[in-house]
């Protein structure tokens, strides 16, 4: 969750996420290091009438859930 950003500007919803992972194995006669990293960004146009302050975001078990109430 700390590496996820959700923003709304006008009618555009932007989700940005990144990850970085390092792994190191030390043995008697060698050292093995592995680095993994990546980023993702998604932009979505919100339907007319959606209010940014009504959008709710939650995260559980690595799953991001956004709730966007539709206008009447």
Short mmCIF file of C-alpha atoms in Angstrom, two decimals:
data_model
loop_
_atom_site.label_atom_id
_atom_site.label_comp_id
_atom_site.label_asym_id
_atom_site.label_seq_id
_atom_site.Cartn_x
_atom_site.Cartn_y
_atom_site.Cartn_z
CA UNK A 1 0.00 0.00 0.00
CA UNK A 2 2.81 2.48 0.66
CA UNK A 3 3.96 2.14 -2.97
CA UNK A 4 0.51 2.84 -4.48
CA UNK A 5 -0.80 6.29 -5.37
CA UNK A 6 -4.38 7.03 -6.43
CA UNK A 7 -5.15 10.54 -7.74
CA UNK A 8 -8.15 12.21 -9.35
CA UNK A 9 -7.66 15.35 -11.43
CA UNK A 10 -10.74 16.58 -13.23
CA UNK A 11 -12.35 13.48 -14.75
CA UNK A 12 -9.12 11.42 -14.84
CA UNK A 13 -8.34 8.70 -12.28
CA UNK A 14 -4.64 7.80 -12.10
CA UNK A 15 -3.25 4.74 -10.32
CA UNK A 16 0.53 4.44 -9.91
CA UNK A 17 2.36 1.57 -8.23
CA UNK A 18 5.96 0.46 -7.93
CA UNK A 19 7.86 -2.38 -6.35
CA UNK A 20 11.45 -3.08 -5.53
CA UNK A 21 12.81 -6.35 -4.22
CA UNK A 22 16.34 -7.37 -3.38
CA UNK A 23 17.60 -10.86 -2.63
CA UNK A 24 21.08 -11.83 -1.53
CA UNK A 25 22.58 -15.28 -0.92
CA UNK A 26 26.01 -15.66 0.65
CA UNK A 27 27.80 -18.97 0.53
CA UNK A 28 31.32 -19.88 1.40
CA UNK A 29 32.80 -19.24 -2.04
CA UNK A 30 30.23 -17.04 -3.82
CA UNK A 31 27.78 -14.17 -3.41
CA UNK A 32 24.55 -14.03 -5.44
CA UNK A 33 22.49 -10.81 -5.63
CA UNK A 34 19.22 -10.37 -7.44
CA UNK A 35 17.27 -7.15 -7.93
CA UNK A 36 13.70 -6.87 -9.20
CA UNK A 37 11.88 -3.64 -9.76
CA UNK A 38 9.06 -2.26 -11.83
CA UNK A 39 6.38 0.40 -12.09
CA UNK A 40 2.89 0.56 -13.51
CA UNK A 41 0.55 3.45 -14.26
CA UNK A 42 -3.08 3.32 -15.35
CA UNK A 43 -5.31 6.24 -16.34
CA UNK A 44 -9.08 5.99 -16.56
CA UNK A 45 -11.68 8.55 -17.54
CA UNK A 46 -14.40 8.81 -14.90
CA UNK A 47 -18.06 9.10 -15.94
CA UNK A 48 -19.58 12.58 -15.84
CA UNK A 49 -20.87 13.51 -12.38
CA UNK A 50 -18.53 11.31 -10.29
CA UNK A 51 -17.15 13.26 -7.31
CA UNK A 52 -13.52 12.64 -6.32
CA UNK A 53 -14.30 12.94 -2.61
CA UNK A 54 -16.75 10.01 -2.86
CA UNK A 55 -14.17 7.56 -4.25
CA UNK A 56 -12.92 5.05 -1.67
CA UNK A 57 -9.75 2.97 -1.93
CA UNK A 58 -8.71 -0.01 0.19
CA UNK A 59 -6.01 -2.67 0.04
CA UNK A 60 -6.00 -6.20 1.38
CA UNK A 61 -3.71 -9.16 0.63
CA UNK A 62 -2.06 -7.30 -2.27
CA UNK A 63 -5.37 -6.41 -3.93
CA UNK A 64 -6.37 -2.77 -4.48
CA UNK A 65 -10.12 -2.12 -4.45
CA UNK A 66 -11.61 1.16 -5.63
CA UNK A 67 -15.28 2.00 -5.03
CA UNK A 68 -16.62 4.70 -7.33
CA UNK A 69 -20.28 5.63 -6.63
CA UNK A 70 -22.15 6.43 -9.85
CA UNK A 71 -24.24 9.60 -9.93
CA UNK A 72 -28.04 9.29 -9.90
#
